[in-house]
Short mmCIF file of C-alpha atoms in Angstrom, two decimals:
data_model
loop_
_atom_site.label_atom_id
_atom_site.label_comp_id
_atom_site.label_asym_id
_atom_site.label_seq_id
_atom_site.Cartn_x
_atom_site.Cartn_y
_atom_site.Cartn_z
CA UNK X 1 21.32 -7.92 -0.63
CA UNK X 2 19.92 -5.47 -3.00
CA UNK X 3 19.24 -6.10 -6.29
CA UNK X 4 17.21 -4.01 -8.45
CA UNK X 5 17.95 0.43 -7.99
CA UNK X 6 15.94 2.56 -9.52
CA UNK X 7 16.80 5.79 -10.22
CA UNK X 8 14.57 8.94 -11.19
CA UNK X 9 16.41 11.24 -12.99
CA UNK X 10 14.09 13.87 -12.96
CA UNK X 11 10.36 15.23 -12.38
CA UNK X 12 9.78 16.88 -15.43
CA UNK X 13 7.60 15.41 -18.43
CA UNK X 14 6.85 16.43 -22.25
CA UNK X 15 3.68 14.43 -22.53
CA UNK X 16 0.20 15.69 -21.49
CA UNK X 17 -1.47 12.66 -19.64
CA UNK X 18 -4.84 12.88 -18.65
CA UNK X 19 -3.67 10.16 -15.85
CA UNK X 20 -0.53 12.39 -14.42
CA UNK X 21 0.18 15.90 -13.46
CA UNK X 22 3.66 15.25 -13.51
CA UNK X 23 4.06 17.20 -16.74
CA UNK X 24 3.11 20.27 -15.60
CA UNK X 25 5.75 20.31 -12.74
CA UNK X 26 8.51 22.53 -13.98
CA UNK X 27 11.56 22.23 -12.37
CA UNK X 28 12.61 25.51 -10.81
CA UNK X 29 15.96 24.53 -9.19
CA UNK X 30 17.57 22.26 -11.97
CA UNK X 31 21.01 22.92 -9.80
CA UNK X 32 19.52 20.72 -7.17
CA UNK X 33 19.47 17.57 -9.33
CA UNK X 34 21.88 15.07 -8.74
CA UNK X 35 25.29 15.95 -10.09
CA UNK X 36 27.14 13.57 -12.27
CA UNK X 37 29.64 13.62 -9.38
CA UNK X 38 26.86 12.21 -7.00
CA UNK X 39 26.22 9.65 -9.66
CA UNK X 40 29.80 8.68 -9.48
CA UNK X 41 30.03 8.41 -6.06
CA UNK X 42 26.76 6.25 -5.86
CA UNK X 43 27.99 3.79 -8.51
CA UNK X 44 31.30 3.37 -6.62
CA UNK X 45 29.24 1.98 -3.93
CA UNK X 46 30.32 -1.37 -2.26
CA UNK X 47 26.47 -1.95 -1.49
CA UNK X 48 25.79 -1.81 -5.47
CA UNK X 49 28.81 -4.64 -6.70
CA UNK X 50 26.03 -7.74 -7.02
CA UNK X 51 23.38 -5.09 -8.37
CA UNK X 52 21.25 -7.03 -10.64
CA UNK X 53 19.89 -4.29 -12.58
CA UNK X 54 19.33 -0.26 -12.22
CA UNK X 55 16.09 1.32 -13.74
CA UNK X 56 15.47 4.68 -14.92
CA UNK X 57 12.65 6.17 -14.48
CA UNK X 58 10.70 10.18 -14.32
CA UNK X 59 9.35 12.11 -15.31
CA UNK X 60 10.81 11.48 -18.63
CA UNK X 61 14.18 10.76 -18.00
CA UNK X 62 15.56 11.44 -21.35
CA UNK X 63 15.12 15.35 -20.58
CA UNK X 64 17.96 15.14 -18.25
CA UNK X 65 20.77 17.09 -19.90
CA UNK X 66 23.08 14.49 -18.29
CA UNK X 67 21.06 11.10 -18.97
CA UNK X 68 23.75 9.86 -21.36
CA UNK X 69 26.44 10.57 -19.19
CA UNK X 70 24.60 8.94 -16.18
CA UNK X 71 24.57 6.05 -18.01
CA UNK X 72 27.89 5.89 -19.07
CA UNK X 73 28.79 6.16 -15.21
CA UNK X 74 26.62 3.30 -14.22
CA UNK X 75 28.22 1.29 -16.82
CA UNK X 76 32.06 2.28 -16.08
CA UNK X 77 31.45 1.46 -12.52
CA UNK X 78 28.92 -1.63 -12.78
CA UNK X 79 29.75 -2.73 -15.89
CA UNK X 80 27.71 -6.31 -14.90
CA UNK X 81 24.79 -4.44 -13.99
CA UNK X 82 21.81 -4.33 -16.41
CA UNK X 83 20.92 -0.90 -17.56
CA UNK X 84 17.05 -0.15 -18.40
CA UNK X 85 15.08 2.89 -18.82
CA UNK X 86 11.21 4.04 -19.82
CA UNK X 87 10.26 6.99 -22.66
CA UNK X 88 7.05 7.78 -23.26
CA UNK X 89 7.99 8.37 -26.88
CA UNK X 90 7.14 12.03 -27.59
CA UNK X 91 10.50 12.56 -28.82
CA UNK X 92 12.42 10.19 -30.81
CA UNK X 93 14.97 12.05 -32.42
CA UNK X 94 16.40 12.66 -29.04
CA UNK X 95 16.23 9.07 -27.63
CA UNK X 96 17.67 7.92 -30.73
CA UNK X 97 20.83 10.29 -30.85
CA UNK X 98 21.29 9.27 -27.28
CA UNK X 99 21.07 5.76 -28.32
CA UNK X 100 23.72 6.57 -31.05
CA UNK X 101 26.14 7.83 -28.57
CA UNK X 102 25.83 5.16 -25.81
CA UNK X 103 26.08 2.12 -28.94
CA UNK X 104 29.99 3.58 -28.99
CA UNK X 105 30.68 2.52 -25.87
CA UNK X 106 29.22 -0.89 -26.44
CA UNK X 107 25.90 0.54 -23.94
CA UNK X 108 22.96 -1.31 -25.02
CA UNK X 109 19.74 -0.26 -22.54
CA UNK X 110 16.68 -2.12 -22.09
CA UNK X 111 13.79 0.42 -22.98
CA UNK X 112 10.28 0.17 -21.60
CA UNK X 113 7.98 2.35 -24.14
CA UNK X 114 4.99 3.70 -22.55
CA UNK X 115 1.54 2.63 -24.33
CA UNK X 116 -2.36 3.26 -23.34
CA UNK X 117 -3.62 1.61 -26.04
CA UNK X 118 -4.47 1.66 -29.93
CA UNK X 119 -3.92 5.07 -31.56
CA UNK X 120 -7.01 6.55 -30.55
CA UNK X 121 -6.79 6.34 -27.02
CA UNK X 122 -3.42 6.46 -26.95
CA UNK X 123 -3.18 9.61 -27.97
CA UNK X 124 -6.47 11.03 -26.40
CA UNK X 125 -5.18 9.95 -22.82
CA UNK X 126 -1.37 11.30 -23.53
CA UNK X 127 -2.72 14.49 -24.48
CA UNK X 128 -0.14 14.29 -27.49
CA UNK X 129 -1.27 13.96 -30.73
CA UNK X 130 1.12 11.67 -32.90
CA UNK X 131 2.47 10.18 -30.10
CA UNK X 132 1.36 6.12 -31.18
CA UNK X 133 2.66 7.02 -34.43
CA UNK X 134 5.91 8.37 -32.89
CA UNK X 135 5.79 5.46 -30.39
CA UNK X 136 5.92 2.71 -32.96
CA UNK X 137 8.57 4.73 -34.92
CA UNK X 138 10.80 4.31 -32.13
CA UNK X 139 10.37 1.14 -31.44
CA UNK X 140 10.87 -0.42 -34.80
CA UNK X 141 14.29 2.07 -34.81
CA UNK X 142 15.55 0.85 -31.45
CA UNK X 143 15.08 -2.53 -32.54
CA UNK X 144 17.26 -1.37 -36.08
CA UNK X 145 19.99 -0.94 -33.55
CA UNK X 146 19.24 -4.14 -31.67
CA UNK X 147 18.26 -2.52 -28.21
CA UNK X 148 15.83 -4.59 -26.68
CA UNK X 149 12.44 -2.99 -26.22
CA UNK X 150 9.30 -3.44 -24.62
CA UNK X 151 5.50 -1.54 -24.32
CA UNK X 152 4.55 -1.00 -20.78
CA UNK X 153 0.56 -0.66 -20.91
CA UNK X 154 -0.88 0.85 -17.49
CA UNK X 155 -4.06 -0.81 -17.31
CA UNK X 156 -6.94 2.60 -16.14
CA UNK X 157 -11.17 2.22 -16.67
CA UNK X 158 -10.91 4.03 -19.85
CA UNK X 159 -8.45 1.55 -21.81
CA UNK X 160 -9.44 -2.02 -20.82
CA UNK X 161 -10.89 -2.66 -24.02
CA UNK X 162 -7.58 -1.85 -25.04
CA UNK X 163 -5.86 -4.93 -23.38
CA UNK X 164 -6.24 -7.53 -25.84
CA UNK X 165 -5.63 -5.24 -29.25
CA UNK X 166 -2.26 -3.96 -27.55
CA UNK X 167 -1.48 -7.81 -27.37
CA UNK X 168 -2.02 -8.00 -30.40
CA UNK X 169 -0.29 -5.19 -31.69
CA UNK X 170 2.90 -6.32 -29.68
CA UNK X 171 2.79 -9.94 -30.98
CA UNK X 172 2.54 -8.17 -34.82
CA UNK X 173 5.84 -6.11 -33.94
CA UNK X 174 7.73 -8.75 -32.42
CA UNK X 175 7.99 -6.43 -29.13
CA UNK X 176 6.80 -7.94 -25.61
CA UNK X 177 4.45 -6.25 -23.71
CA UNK X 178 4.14 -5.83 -19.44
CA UNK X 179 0.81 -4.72 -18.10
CA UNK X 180 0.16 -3.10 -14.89
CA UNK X 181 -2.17 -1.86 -13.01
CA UNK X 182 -2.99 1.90 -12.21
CA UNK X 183 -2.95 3.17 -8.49
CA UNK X 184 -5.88 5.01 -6.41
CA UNK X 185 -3.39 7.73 -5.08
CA UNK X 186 -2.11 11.47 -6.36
CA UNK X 187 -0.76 10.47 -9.15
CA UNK X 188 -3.23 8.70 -10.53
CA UNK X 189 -5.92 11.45 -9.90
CA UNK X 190 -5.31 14.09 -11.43
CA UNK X 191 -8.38 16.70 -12.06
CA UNK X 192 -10.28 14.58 -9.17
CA UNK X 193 -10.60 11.72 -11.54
CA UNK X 194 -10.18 8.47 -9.37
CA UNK X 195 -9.61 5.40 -11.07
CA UNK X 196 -11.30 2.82 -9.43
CA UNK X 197 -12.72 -0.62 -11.30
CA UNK X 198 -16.20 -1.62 -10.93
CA UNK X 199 -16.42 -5.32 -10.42
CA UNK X 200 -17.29 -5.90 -13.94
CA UNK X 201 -14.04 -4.32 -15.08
CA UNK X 202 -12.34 -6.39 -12.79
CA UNK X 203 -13.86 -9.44 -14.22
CA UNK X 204 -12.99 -8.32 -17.46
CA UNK X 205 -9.36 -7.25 -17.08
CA UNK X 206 -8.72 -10.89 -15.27
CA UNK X 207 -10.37 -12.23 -18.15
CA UNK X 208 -7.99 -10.27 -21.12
CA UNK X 209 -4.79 -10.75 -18.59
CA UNK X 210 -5.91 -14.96 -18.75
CA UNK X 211 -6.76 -15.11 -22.05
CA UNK X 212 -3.48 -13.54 -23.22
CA UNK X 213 -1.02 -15.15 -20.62
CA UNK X 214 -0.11 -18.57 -21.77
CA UNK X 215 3.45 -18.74 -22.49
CA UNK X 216 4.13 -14.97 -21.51
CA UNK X 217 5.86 -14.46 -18.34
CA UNK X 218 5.61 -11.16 -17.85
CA UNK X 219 1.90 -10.88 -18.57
CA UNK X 220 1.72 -14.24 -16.22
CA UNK X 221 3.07 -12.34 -13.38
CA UNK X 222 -0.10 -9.23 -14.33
CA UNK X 223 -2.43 -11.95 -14.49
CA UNK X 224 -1.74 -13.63 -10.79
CA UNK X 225 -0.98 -10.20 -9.03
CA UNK X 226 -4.73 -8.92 -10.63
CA UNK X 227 -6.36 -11.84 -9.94
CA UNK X 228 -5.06 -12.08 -6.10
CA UNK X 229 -5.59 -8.10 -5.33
CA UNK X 230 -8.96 -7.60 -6.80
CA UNK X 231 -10.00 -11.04 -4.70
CA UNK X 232 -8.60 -9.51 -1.57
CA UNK X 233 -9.56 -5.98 0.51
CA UNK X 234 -6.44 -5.21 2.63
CA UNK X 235 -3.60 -6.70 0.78
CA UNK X 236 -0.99 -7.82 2.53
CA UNK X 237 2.35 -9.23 0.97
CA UNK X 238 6.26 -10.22 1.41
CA UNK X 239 7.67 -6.42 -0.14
CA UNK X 240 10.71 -6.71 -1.34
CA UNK X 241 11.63 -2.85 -0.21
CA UNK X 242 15.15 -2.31 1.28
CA UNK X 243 15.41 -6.35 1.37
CA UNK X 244 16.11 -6.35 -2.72
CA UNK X 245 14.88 -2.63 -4.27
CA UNK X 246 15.83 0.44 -3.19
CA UNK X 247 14.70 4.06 -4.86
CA UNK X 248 16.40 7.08 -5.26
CA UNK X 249 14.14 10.71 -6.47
CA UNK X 250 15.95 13.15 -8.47
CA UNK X 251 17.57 15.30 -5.64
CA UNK X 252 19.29 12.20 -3.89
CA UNK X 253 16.81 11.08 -1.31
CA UNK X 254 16.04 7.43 -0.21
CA UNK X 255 13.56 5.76 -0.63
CA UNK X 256 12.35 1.95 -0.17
CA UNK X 257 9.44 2.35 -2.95
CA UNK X 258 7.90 4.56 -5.72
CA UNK X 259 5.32 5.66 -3.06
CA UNK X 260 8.01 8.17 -2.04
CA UNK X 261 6.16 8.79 1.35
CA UNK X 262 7.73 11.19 3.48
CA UNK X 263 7.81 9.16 6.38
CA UNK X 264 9.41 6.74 4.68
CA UNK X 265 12.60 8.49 3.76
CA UNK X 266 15.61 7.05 4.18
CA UNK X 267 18.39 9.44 3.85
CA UNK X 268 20.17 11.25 1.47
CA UNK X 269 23.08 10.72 -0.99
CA UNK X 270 24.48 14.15 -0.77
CA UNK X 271 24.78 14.23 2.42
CA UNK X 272 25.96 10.83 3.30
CA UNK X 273 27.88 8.39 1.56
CA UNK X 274 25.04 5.17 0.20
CA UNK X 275 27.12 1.99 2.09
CA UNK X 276 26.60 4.46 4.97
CA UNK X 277 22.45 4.88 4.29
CA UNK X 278 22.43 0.93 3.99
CA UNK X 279 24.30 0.24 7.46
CA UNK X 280 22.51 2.80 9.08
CA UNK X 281 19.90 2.29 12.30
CA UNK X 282 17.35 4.32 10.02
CA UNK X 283 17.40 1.92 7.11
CA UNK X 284 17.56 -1.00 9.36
CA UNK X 285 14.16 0.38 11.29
CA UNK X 286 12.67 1.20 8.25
CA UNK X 287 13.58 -2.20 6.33
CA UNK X 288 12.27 -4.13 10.11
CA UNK X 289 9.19 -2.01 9.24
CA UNK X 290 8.46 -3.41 5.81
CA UNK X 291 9.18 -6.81 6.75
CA UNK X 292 6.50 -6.69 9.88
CA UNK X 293 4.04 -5.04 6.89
CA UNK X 294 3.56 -2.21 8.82
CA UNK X 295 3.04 -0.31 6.28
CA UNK X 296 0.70 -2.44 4.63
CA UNK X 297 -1.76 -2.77 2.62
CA UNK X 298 -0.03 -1.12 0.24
CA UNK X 299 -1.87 0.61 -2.54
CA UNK X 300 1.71 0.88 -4.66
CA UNK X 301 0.96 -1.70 -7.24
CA UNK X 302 3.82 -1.72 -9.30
CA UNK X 303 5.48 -2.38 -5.43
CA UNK X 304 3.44 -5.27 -5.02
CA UNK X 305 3.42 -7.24 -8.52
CA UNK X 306 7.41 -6.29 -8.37
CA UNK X 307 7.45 -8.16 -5.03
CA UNK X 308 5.24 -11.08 -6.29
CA UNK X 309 7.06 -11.99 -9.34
CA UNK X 310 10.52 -11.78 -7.34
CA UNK X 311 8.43 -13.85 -4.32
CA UNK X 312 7.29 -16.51 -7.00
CA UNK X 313 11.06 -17.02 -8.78
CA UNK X 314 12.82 -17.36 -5.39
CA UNK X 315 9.81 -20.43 -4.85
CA UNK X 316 10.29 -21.79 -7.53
CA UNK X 317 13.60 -21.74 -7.74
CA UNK X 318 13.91 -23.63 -4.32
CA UNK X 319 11.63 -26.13 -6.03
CA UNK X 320 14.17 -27.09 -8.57
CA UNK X 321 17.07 -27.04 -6.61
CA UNK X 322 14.85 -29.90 -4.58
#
């Protein structure tokens, strides 16, 4: 039964990362986005009645004219269903007034705030300057209106030193803080950079990610999924895809994971109705596929540590029902 949808809203981005090109896609057909009626009919879904949570993501998915009103959909229709989001921060003035509006409604999001580091780097790689200062400001106003925040640090060459003082700096705010771990694929090399870790940086990331663990489950989860891909060279796994997560890109297609691979499509929610996608012989080849790790190894990380952490709670929850 599925569990966790995410949801990108849309493509486009206001940051500059040095790690992403997504910001300088520019969205030429904005009438092929989703429509709020699409949105509706999604949310209605039988399928999506025991969803656990639904995620947000871009892009920067507070540049959708329609992000509050998505929201507001998700939450008429699954009103048990935990509602999360990520921002990057650039503008806060805009998260915050959509903040404002979904507090009357009693709509309290999870937000993940995207960091790189200490101000220096932070801004270097995000290609906004400001931006940590702009960053922080919105966290400690978010948490002023008692939405639960957290950083999300994506852990590249250039910023490992960066591991232990953005601990730090999330203990000092009273904010948690999840770490992951960049990707060898388009999106993570842009200009031809390729972000690959020598095997001294791997020491030294599993190093910062056991030094700062204890007691932190989210940084916990990091710590094991590092340590166990860096040890191995084809990494293969129990994925979670189409068994518990599902994805869906900005113009309605399916996906199991944020690879968004072609031949992995699924269908599409404008064209057929989502109970119908999840019956269908396509899903169920696709979802066969997964299980037999056919597609594996998998070089989607945030797949991976996603399917690890969910792996590790359904163990040890066994354990205690023993």
């Amino acid at each position: 039964m599925l569990k966790y949808l995410n949801i990108v809203t849309n493509w486009t981005c206001n940051s500059c990362c040095t790690t992403c090109f997504l910001w300088k896609f520019i969205e030429k057909n904005p009438e092929k986005l989703l429509s709020l009626k699409n949105y509706e009919n999604l949310f209605k879904s039988k399928s999506l009645k025991k969803l656990a949570s639904i995620y947000f993501t871009g892009g920067e998915p507070t540049l959708n004219k329609n992000f509050v009103n998505i929201l507001k959909l998700a939450k008429k229709h699954l009103p048990k269903t935990a509602l999360s989001y990520t921002t990057n921060g650039v503008s806060p003035k805009l998260t915050l007034k959509q903040i404002d509006e979904l507090a009357k409604l009693n709509i309290y999001p999870h937000i993940s705030l995207s960091l790189n580091g200490l101000e220096k780097i932070h801004d270097q790689s995000r290609g906004i300057k400001g931006n940590f200062k702009r960053l922080l400001y919105l966290n400690k106003e978010l948490q002023k209106r008692n939405i639960k925040t957290f950083f999300n640090l994506t852990i590249f060459p250039f910023n490992i030193e960066q591991i232990i003082p953005s601990y730090n700096l999330a203990e000092k705010l009273q904010t948690p803080i999840n770490l992951e771990l960049c990707r060898n694929d388009k999106r993570y090399n842009f200009q031809g950079k390729k972000y690959l870790f020598t095997k001294k940086a791997k020491q030294k990331i599993i190093a910062s990610l056991k030094k700062i663990s204890k007691n932190h489950e989210m940084i916990l989860a990091s710590y094991l999924f590092v340590k166990k891909y860096f040890k191995e060279k084809n990494f293969y796994f129990d994925c979670i895809a189409l068994k518990k997560t599902i994805y869906i890109d900005p113009y309605g297609a399916v996906f199991p994971c944020d690879g968004f691979l072609k031949s992995m499509k699924v269908s599409n929610i404008k064209r057929k109705n989502f109970d119908e996608i999840i019956g269908s012989r396509r899903f169920k080849k696709l979802k066969s596929l997964i299980e037999k790790k056919r597609c594996q190894p998998c070089k989607f990380t945030c797949e991976i540590k996603m399917s690890m952490k969910e792996n590790r709670r359904k163990k040890r929850k066994k354990f205690l029902i023993w």
